[in-house]
Amino acid sequence: MKYVDEYRNGDLASQLSAKIHHLANAERSYRFMEFCGGHTHAIFRYGIPDLLPSNVRMIHGPGCPVCVLPMSRLNQAIELAQNKQVILCSYGDMMRVPGSRKMTLLKARAEGADVRMVYSCSDALQIAKDNPKKEVVFFAIGFETTTPPTALIIKQAAAQQVGNFSVFCNHLLTPSAITSILESADIRAMGALMLDGFIGPAHVSTVIGSQPYEYFAREYHRPVVIAGFEPLDLLQAIAMLIQQVNDGRAEVENEFARAVTREGNRKAKKHVADVFELRKEFEWRGLGLVPYSALRINKSYKAFDAENRFNLTTTRTTENRACECPAIIRGVKTPRDCSLFAIGCTPENPIGSCMVSSEGACAAYYSYGRHYEQNND
Amino acid sequence: MCLAIPVRVNEVINVDEAIVEADGIRKLVSISLLDDVKVGDYVILHVGFALNKIDQQEAEKTLALFAEMAEQK
Ligand code: SF4
């Protein structure tokens, strides 16, 4: 596939790896966080850790919208699905994620709820048009990549007066979560030395651009390199981060210039601004309440807000105390520090957020990295 | 979840819709988030929407940079 295969060349990968070995100063260590779950998955899939010297370590951040959605919100989606009047449309990623009492959307469907898996939110709007007697709710999740499509579809529903359509909005903002990690007590307690730089998300940045990261680079003096999802992209970005650290620079650099500009996609951002507004705070599974880190539908489109249309119960959920996800996604611990890893907690039966989707740190360790780590001890 | 793929635009139907192709699979997608999409453009496709165009010149520059990076040791 064009724009994919060229970025997977094995020879170039080993040359870049040699370059990284050469650049990395043996006197110090480098700890870089990839925020995005897509990067976490790619890092394990292509065995990137094997190509890095032992003093260059990747820390796997919280960046998977499926993983960080709090159970209480998922419970509300399941509650919506169980309403006999409702057809709930969801991206496939959410179907198997367990809410309270191990209930999932898939189980709810087996028990008679009308849950439809959709590839795109426009499919959900179509289902609403095809089923005028039903209430059709789109369970919207995701970072800045899925938000513009949701905004467009809400505008279309308004323009076409599809009165039986609404959106249960759980859209999240990446930059606020990175700030929250940098400001977290764990990281502060460790003298803010835990992270030497960030790999910025690829596809999120195609929408928001590279400009929002300039704040971290300045404020926290941490370099950010935006990288594509292919192995050469990642290796190149790691080399660029090492160079910045060696030079004492903290800048935003863009390795993924083939799709990311400083400004991002202006048209997409405009649609988002037209339809959504900031929530004061939102709970992220594993991070807790993060200020101004999520969006809700604004006044003009209130009629399409499922939270406005339905009376949803707020459940109090508690996470298993042994789960180390909060420390893992801040880079303070690794999945192997968790006593439940691979014993009580597996991808089939996830206990914490990092095991929920293949993009979570624990799931990636489980599928690819576990043996690698053990052999290297 | 945020993974998206580069696809080639094969046919522009109107300002909102295009047919794209990747690995021999053709698909009708929304191009409402982009301006001036032309046949032959590559776009990043996510949940049925083209999020951005791929800049061919920048793509080539990056590839050249890999080679350069790898050479200078
Ligand atoms: S292995 Fe499971 S319980 Fe342990 S930290 Fe990871 S997700 Fe949490």
Coordinates of C-alpha atoms and ligand atoms in Angstrom, one line a residue:
Chain A
M1 CA 0.0 0.0 0.0
K2 CA 1.4 3.4 -0.9
Y3 CA 2.4 5.6 2.0
V4 CA 2.6 2.5 4.2
D5 CA 5.0 0.0 2.8
E6 CA 7.8 2.6 2.3
Y7 CA 7.7 3.3 6.0
R8 CA 8.2 -0.3 7.0
N9 CA 11.5 -1.0 5.2
G10 CA 13.6 -3.4 7.3
D11 CA 17.0 -2.3 6.1
L12 CA 16.3 1.3 6.9
A13 CA 14.9 0.3 10.2
S14 CA 18.1 -1.3 11.3
Q15 CA 20.1 1.7 10.0
L16 CA 17.9 4.0 12.0
S17 CA 18.3 1.7 15.0
A18 CA 22.1 1.9 14.7
K19 CA 21.8 5.7 14.5
I20 CA 19.8 5.7 17.7
H21 CA 22.4 3.6 19.4
H22 CA 25.0 6.0 18.3
L23 CA 23.1 9.1 19.4
A24 CA 22.1 7.9 22.8
N25 CA 24.5 9.0 25.5
A26 CA 25.4 5.9 27.5
E27 CA 25.9 8.1 30.6
R28 CA 22.2 8.8 30.9
S29 CA 18.8 7.3 30.3
Y30 CA 15.9 8.5 28.1
R31 CA 12.3 8.0 28.9
F32 CA 9.8 9.0 26.2
M33 CA 6.1 8.6 26.4
E34 CA 4.0 7.8 23.4
F35 CA 0.6 9.3 24.3
C36 CA -1.4 7.5 21.7
G37 CA -2.6 3.9 21.9
G38 CA -2.0 3.4 18.2
H39 CA 1.7 4.1 18.8
T40 CA 1.7 1.7 21.8
H41 CA 0.3 -1.0 19.6
A42 CA 2.7 -0.3 16.7
I43 CA 5.7 -0.2 19.1
F44 CA 4.9 -3.8 20.3
R45 CA 3.8 -5.1 16.9
Y46 CA 7.0 -4.1 15.2
G47 CA 9.3 -4.9 18.2
I48 CA 10.6 -1.4 18.5
P49 CA 11.9 -2.0 22.0
D50 CA 14.3 -4.6 20.5
L51 CA 15.8 -2.0 18.3
L52 CA 16.5 0.5 21.1
P53 CA 19.5 0.6 23.4
S54 CA 18.6 -0.4 27.0
N55 CA 18.9 3.2 28.2
V56 CA 16.1 4.4 25.8
R57 CA 12.7 3.4 27.2
M58 CA 9.2 3.9 25.9
I59 CA 6.5 4.7 28.4
H60 CA 3.0 3.9 27.3
G61 CA 0.6 6.7 27.9
P62 CA -3.2 6.7 28.3
G63 CA -4.1 7.4 24.7
C64 CA -6.8 5.0 23.9
P65 CA -10.3 6.4 24.1
V66 CA -11.8 2.9 24.7
C67 CA -9.5 2.3 27.6
V68 CA -10.0 5.6 29.4
L69 CA -13.8 5.8 29.1
P70 CA -15.0 5.5 32.7
M71 CA -17.2 2.5 33.5
S72 CA -20.0 4.8 34.7
R73 CA -20.3 6.2 31.2
L74 CA -20.3 2.8 29.7
N75 CA -23.0 1.8 32.2
Q76 CA -25.1 4.7 30.9
A77 CA -24.6 3.5 27.3
I78 CA -25.7 0.0 28.3
E79 CA -28.7 1.5 30.2
L80 CA -29.6 3.4 27.0
A81 CA -29.4 0.2 25.0
Q82 CA -31.7 -1.6 27.4
N83 CA -34.4 1.0 26.9
K84 CA -36.9 -0.7 24.7
Q85 CA -37.5 2.5 22.7
V86 CA -33.8 2.9 21.8
I87 CA -31.5 1.6 19.1
L88 CA -28.0 2.2 20.3
C89 CA -25.3 2.5 17.7
S90 CA -21.7 2.0 18.7
Y91 CA -18.2 1.7 17.2
G92 CA -17.1 -1.9 17.3
D93 CA -14.3 -1.2 19.8
M94 CA -16.8 -0.6 22.6
M95 CA -18.9 -3.8 22.2
R96 CA -16.9 -6.1 24.4
V97 CA -15.7 -3.7 27.1
P98 CA -17.1 -4.8 30.5
G99 CA -19.0 -2.3 32.6
S100 CA -20.3 -3.0 36.1
R101 CA -21.0 -6.6 36.9
K102 CA -19.2 -7.6 33.7
M103 CA -22.1 -6.4 31.6
T104 CA -21.2 -5.5 28.0
L105 CA -23.1 -4.1 25.0
L106 CA -22.7 -7.4 23.4
K107 CA -24.3 -9.2 26.3
A108 CA -27.1 -6.6 26.4
R109 CA -27.7 -7.4 22.7
A110 CA -27.8 -11.1 23.4
E111 CA -30.4 -10.3 26.1
G112 CA -32.6 -8.5 23.5
A113 CA -31.3 -4.9 23.4
D114 CA -31.1 -3.4 20.0
V115 CA -27.4 -2.6 19.7
R116 CA -26.0 -1.9 16.2
M117 CA -22.3 -1.9 15.5
V118 CA -21.5 0.9 13.0
Y119 CA -18.3 1.7 11.1
S120 CA -19.2 5.4 10.8
C121 CA -21.5 7.8 12.6
S122 CA -23.2 8.5 9.3
D123 CA -24.5 4.9 9.4
A124 CA -26.2 5.8 12.7
L125 CA -28.0 8.7 11.2
Q126 CA -29.2 6.5 8.4
I127 CA -30.5 4.0 10.9
A128 CA -32.4 6.8 12.6
K129 CA -34.0 7.8 9.2
D130 CA -34.9 4.1 8.5
N131 CA -36.5 3.7 12.0
P132 CA -38.6 6.8 12.6
K133 CA -40.6 5.1 15.4
K134 CA -37.5 4.4 17.4
E135 CA -35.0 6.6 19.3
V136 CA -31.6 6.1 17.7
V137 CA -28.6 7.1 19.9
F138 CA -25.1 7.2 18.7
F139 CA -22.6 6.3 21.4
A140 CA -19.8 8.7 20.5
I141 CA -16.3 8.1 21.8
G142 CA -12.9 9.1 20.7
F143 CA -10.2 11.8 20.6
E144 CA -10.0 14.5 18.1
T145 CA -10.1 12.1 15.1
T146 CA -13.7 11.0 15.6
T147 CA -15.0 14.3 16.9
P148 CA -15.3 16.2 13.6
P149 CA -17.4 13.4 12.0
T150 CA -19.7 13.4 15.0
A151 CA -20.0 17.2 14.7
L152 CA -20.9 16.9 11.0
I153 CA -23.5 14.3 11.6
I154 CA -25.2 16.3 14.4
K155 CA -25.4 19.3 12.0
Q156 CA -26.9 17.0 9.3
A157 CA -29.4 15.7 11.7
A158 CA -30.4 19.2 12.6
A159 CA -30.6 20.3 9.0
Q160 CA -32.6 17.3 7.9
Q161 CA -34.7 17.5 11.1
V162 CA -34.1 13.9 12.1
G163 CA -35.9 14.2 15.5
N164 CA -35.4 10.7 16.6
F165 CA -31.6 10.9 16.5
S166 CA -29.3 11.9 19.4
V167 CA -25.7 11.5 20.5
F168 CA -24.3 10.3 23.8
C169 CA -21.1 12.4 23.7
N170 CA -17.9 11.1 25.2
H171 CA -15.4 13.0 23.1
L172 CA -12.0 13.6 24.7
L173 CA -9.2 16.2 24.3
T174 CA -5.7 14.9 24.0
P175 CA -3.7 18.0 25.1
S176 CA -5.5 18.3 28.5
A177 CA -4.7 14.7 29.3
I178 CA -1.0 15.2 28.6
T179 CA -1.0 18.2 30.9
S180 CA -2.7 16.1 33.6
I181 CA 0.1 13.5 33.3
L182 CA 2.8 16.1 33.6
E183 CA 1.0 17.7 36.6
S184 CA 0.3 14.5 38.4
A185 CA 1.4 14.1 42.0
D186 CA 3.3 10.9 41.1
I187 CA 5.4 12.6 38.5
R188 CA 6.0 15.6 40.6
A189 CA 7.1 13.5 43.6
M190 CA 9.7 12.0 41.4
G191 CA 11.1 15.4 40.6
A192 CA 9.4 15.6 37.1
L193 CA 12.3 13.5 35.9
M194 CA 10.3 10.6 34.8
L195 CA 9.6 11.7 31.3
D196 CA 12.1 13.3 28.9
G197 CA 9.9 13.9 26.0
F198 CA 6.7 12.9 24.1
I199 CA 5.8 11.3 20.9
G200 CA 2.8 13.2 19.7
P201 CA -0.2 11.4 18.2
A202 CA -0.4 11.0 14.4
H203 CA -4.0 11.2 13.4
V204 CA -5.2 13.3 16.2
S205 CA -2.6 15.9 15.1
T206 CA -3.9 15.8 11.5
V207 CA -7.0 17.5 12.9
I208 CA -5.6 19.7 15.7
G209 CA -2.2 20.5 14.1
S210 CA 1.1 20.7 15.9
Q211 CA 0.4 24.1 17.5
P212 CA -1.4 22.8 20.7
Y213 CA 1.8 21.0 21.8
E214 CA 3.9 24.2 21.7
Y215 CA 2.5 24.9 25.2
F216 CA 4.1 21.7 26.8
A217 CA 7.4 22.2 25.1
R218 CA 7.5 25.7 26.6
E219 CA 5.8 25.3 29.9
Y220 CA 7.3 21.9 30.9
H221 CA 10.4 22.1 28.9
R222 CA 9.8 18.7 27.2
P223 CA 10.3 18.0 23.6
V224 CA 7.4 16.8 21.5
V225 CA 7.8 15.0 18.2
I226 CA 4.7 14.2 16.2
A227 CA 5.1 10.8 14.5
G228 CA 3.3 8.6 12.0
F229 CA 2.2 5.1 12.9
E230 CA 4.7 3.1 10.9
P231 CA 7.9 1.7 12.4
L232 CA 10.3 4.0 10.5
D233 CA 8.2 7.0 11.6
L234 CA 8.6 5.9 15.2
L235 CA 12.3 5.2 15.0
Q236 CA 12.9 8.5 13.3
A237 CA 10.8 10.3 16.0
I238 CA 12.8 8.6 18.8
A239 CA 16.1 9.7 17.1
M240 CA 14.7 13.3 16.9
L241 CA 13.7 13.3 20.6
I242 CA 17.2 12.0 21.6
Q243 CA 18.8 14.7 19.6
Q244 CA 16.7 17.4 21.2
V245 CA 17.4 16.1 24.7
N246 CA 21.2 16.0 23.9
D247 CA 21.0 19.5 22.6
G248 CA 19.0 20.7 25.6
R249 CA 16.2 21.8 23.3
A250 CA 12.5 21.4 24.0
E251 CA 10.7 22.1 20.7
V252 CA 7.7 20.7 18.8
E253 CA 9.0 18.9 15.8
N254 CA 6.9 17.2 13.2
E255 CA 8.0 13.9 11.7
F256 CA 4.6 13.3 10.2
A257 CA 4.7 16.3 8.0
R258 CA 3.1 14.3 5.2
A259 CA -0.3 14.7 6.9
V260 CA 0.2 17.2 9.8
T261 CA 0.5 21.0 9.6
R262 CA 0.9 23.5 12.4
E263 CA -2.6 24.6 12.0
G264 CA -4.3 21.2 11.4
N265 CA -7.6 20.9 9.6
R266 CA -9.3 24.2 9.9
K267 CA -12.6 23.1 8.4
A268 CA -12.8 20.1 10.8
K269 CA -12.0 22.3 13.8
K270 CA -14.7 24.8 12.8
H271 CA -17.4 22.1 12.7
V272 CA -16.2 20.9 16.2
A273 CA -16.4 24.5 17.5
D274 CA -19.9 25.0 16.1
V275 CA -21.3 22.0 17.8
F276 CA -19.4 21.3 21.0
E277 CA -18.3 23.1 24.1
L278 CA -15.8 22.2 26.9
R279 CA -16.9 20.2 29.9
K280 CA -15.5 21.7 33.1
E281 CA -14.1 18.3 34.0
F282 CA -14.5 14.7 32.9
E283 CA -13.4 11.5 34.4
W284 CA -10.7 9.5 32.6
R285 CA -10.4 5.9 33.7
G286 CA -6.9 5.7 35.2
L287 CA -6.4 9.4 35.4
G288 CA -9.3 10.5 37.4
L289 CA -11.1 13.9 36.9
V290 CA -9.2 15.9 34.3
P291 CA -10.2 19.6 34.0
Y292 CA -11.5 20.8 30.6
S293 CA -10.6 17.5 29.0
A294 CA -13.8 16.5 27.2
L295 CA -16.6 18.0 25.0
R296 CA -20.3 18.1 25.3
I297 CA -22.9 19.3 22.8
N298 CA -23.6 23.0 23.1
K299 CA -26.9 24.9 23.5
S300 CA -27.7 25.3 19.8
Y301 CA -27.7 21.5 19.3
K302 CA -29.0 20.5 22.7
A303 CA -32.0 18.8 21.1
F304 CA -29.5 16.1 19.8
D305 CA -27.9 15.5 23.2
A306 CA -28.8 12.1 24.6
E307 CA -27.9 13.3 28.0
N308 CA -30.5 15.9 27.7
R309 CA -33.1 13.7 26.1
F310 CA -32.9 10.7 28.5
N311 CA -32.7 10.5 32.2
L312 CA -29.5 8.6 32.8
T313 CA -28.5 7.1 36.1
T314 CA -25.1 8.0 37.5
T315 CA -23.5 4.9 39.0
R316 CA -20.6 5.0 41.3
T317 CA -18.0 2.6 40.2
T318 CA -14.8 1.6 41.8
E319 CA -11.7 0.1 40.3
N320 CA -9.9 -2.9 41.6
R321 CA -7.4 -1.6 44.1
A322 CA -4.6 -3.9 42.9
C323 CA -4.8 -2.5 39.4
E324 CA -1.8 -0.4 38.7
C325 CA -3.1 1.4 35.6
P326 CA -3.0 4.9 37.1
A327 CA 0.8 4.5 37.7
I328 CA 1.4 2.7 34.4
I329 CA -0.2 5.4 32.2
R330 CA 1.9 8.0 34.1
G331 CA 5.0 6.1 33.4
V332 CA 5.8 5.3 37.0
K333 CA 5.2 1.5 36.8
T334 CA 5.1 -1.2 34.2
P335 CA 2.4 -3.8 33.7
R336 CA 4.6 -6.4 35.3
D337 CA 4.5 -4.5 38.6
C338 CA 0.8 -5.5 38.8
S339 CA 0.0 -8.6 40.8
L340 CA -3.0 -9.3 38.6
F341 CA -1.2 -9.1 35.2
A342 CA -1.9 -12.2 33.2
I343 CA -3.2 -14.0 36.3
G344 CA -6.5 -12.3 37.2
C345 CA -6.4 -9.8 34.3
T346 CA -6.2 -10.8 30.6
P347 CA -7.6 -9.3 27.4
E348 CA -10.6 -11.8 27.6
N349 CA -11.2 -10.7 31.2
P350 CA -9.9 -7.2 31.7
I351 CA -9.8 -5.8 35.2
G352 CA -8.4 -2.4 34.5
S353 CA -8.3 0.1 31.6
C354 CA -4.9 -0.8 30.3
M355 CA -6.1 -4.3 29.4
V356 CA -9.4 -3.2 27.8
S357 CA -8.3 -2.8 24.2
S358 CA -5.3 -3.9 22.2
E359 CA -4.0 -0.4 22.4
G360 CA -3.7 -0.4 26.2
A361 CA -0.2 -0.9 27.7
C362 CA -1.1 -4.1 29.6
A363 CA -2.9 -5.7 26.6
A364 CA 0.1 -4.9 24.4
Y365 CA 2.5 -6.4 26.9
Y366 CA 0.3 -9.4 27.1
S367 CA 0.1 -10.0 23.4
Y368 CA 3.6 -9.0 22.3
G369 CA 6.0 -7.9 25.0
R370 CA 5.6 -10.2 28.0
H371 CA 8.2 -12.7 26.9
Y372 CA 10.6 -10.1 25.6
E373 CA 10.7 -8.4 29.0
Q374 CA 11.1 -11.6 31.0
N375 CA 14.0 -12.8 28.8
N376 CA 15.8 -9.5 29.4
D377 CA 15.7 -9.5 33.2
Chain B
M1 CA -9.1 3.4 17.8
C2 CA -7.4 6.4 16.3
L3 CA -5.8 4.4 13.5
A4 CA -6.6 5.5 10.1
I5 CA -5.3 4.5 6.7
P6 CA -4.0 6.3 3.6
V7 CA -6.3 5.7 0.6
R8 CA -6.4 7.0 -3.0
V9 CA -9.3 9.0 -4.3
N10 CA -10.6 7.3 -7.4
E11 CA -13.7 9.4 -8.1
V12 CA -15.1 12.6 -6.6
I13 CA -18.9 12.4 -6.6
N14 CA -19.7 15.8 -5.1
V15 CA -18.2 18.1 -2.5
D16 CA -19.2 15.7 0.2
E17 CA -18.6 12.3 -1.2
A18 CA -15.8 10.4 -3.0
I19 CA -15.0 6.8 -3.9
V20 CA -11.6 5.8 -2.5
E21 CA -9.5 2.7 -2.9
A22 CA -7.0 0.9 -0.8
D23 CA -5.6 -2.6 -1.4
G24 CA -8.1 -3.1 -4.2
I25 CA -11.1 -2.3 -2.0
R26 CA -13.3 0.5 -3.1
K27 CA -15.4 2.5 -0.7
L28 CA -17.8 5.5 -0.6
V29 CA -16.5 8.0 2.0
S30 CA -17.2 11.5 3.2
I31 CA -14.9 14.3 2.1
S32 CA -16.9 17.0 3.8
L33 CA -14.0 17.8 6.1
L34 CA -11.7 18.7 3.2
D35 CA -11.5 21.3 0.5
D36 CA -10.6 20.7 -3.2
V37 CA -10.3 16.9 -3.2
K38 CA -9.1 15.7 -6.6
V39 CA -8.9 12.3 -8.2
G40 CA -5.4 10.8 -7.4
D41 CA -5.1 12.6 -4.1
Y42 CA -4.3 10.4 -1.1
V43 CA -6.3 11.1 2.0
I44 CA -6.2 9.7 5.6
L45 CA -9.4 7.8 6.1
H46 CA -11.0 7.3 9.6
V47 CA -14.5 6.1 10.5
G48 CA -15.7 6.8 6.9
F49 CA -14.3 10.4 6.8
A50 CA -11.3 11.7 5.1
L51 CA -9.4 13.6 7.8
N52 CA -6.6 15.2 5.8
K53 CA -4.7 15.0 2.5
I54 CA -1.3 13.5 2.3
D55 CA 1.2 15.9 1.0
Q56 CA 3.3 14.0 -1.5
Q57 CA 6.3 16.4 -1.3
E58 CA 6.4 16.1 2.4
A59 CA 6.1 12.3 2.2
E60 CA 9.1 12.2 -0.1
K61 CA 11.1 14.6 2.1
T62 CA 10.5 12.3 5.1
L63 CA 11.7 9.3 3.2
A64 CA 14.8 11.2 2.1
L65 CA 15.4 12.2 5.7
F66 CA 15.3 8.5 6.9
A67 CA 18.0 7.7 4.4
E68 CA 20.0 10.7 5.4
M69 CA 19.6 10.0 9.1
A70 CA 20.6 6.4 8.6
E71 CA 23.7 7.3 6.6
Q72 CA 25.3 10.0 8.8
K73 CA 26.6 8.0 11.7
Ligands
SF4_1 S1 -2.8 -6.0 34.4 FE1 -4.9 -5.5 34.6 S2 -5.3 -5.0 36.7 FE2 -3.0 -4.9 36.3 S3 -2.6 -2.8 35.8 FE3 -3.0 -3.9 33.9 S4 -5.2 -3.5 33.5 FE4 -4.8 -3.0 35.7

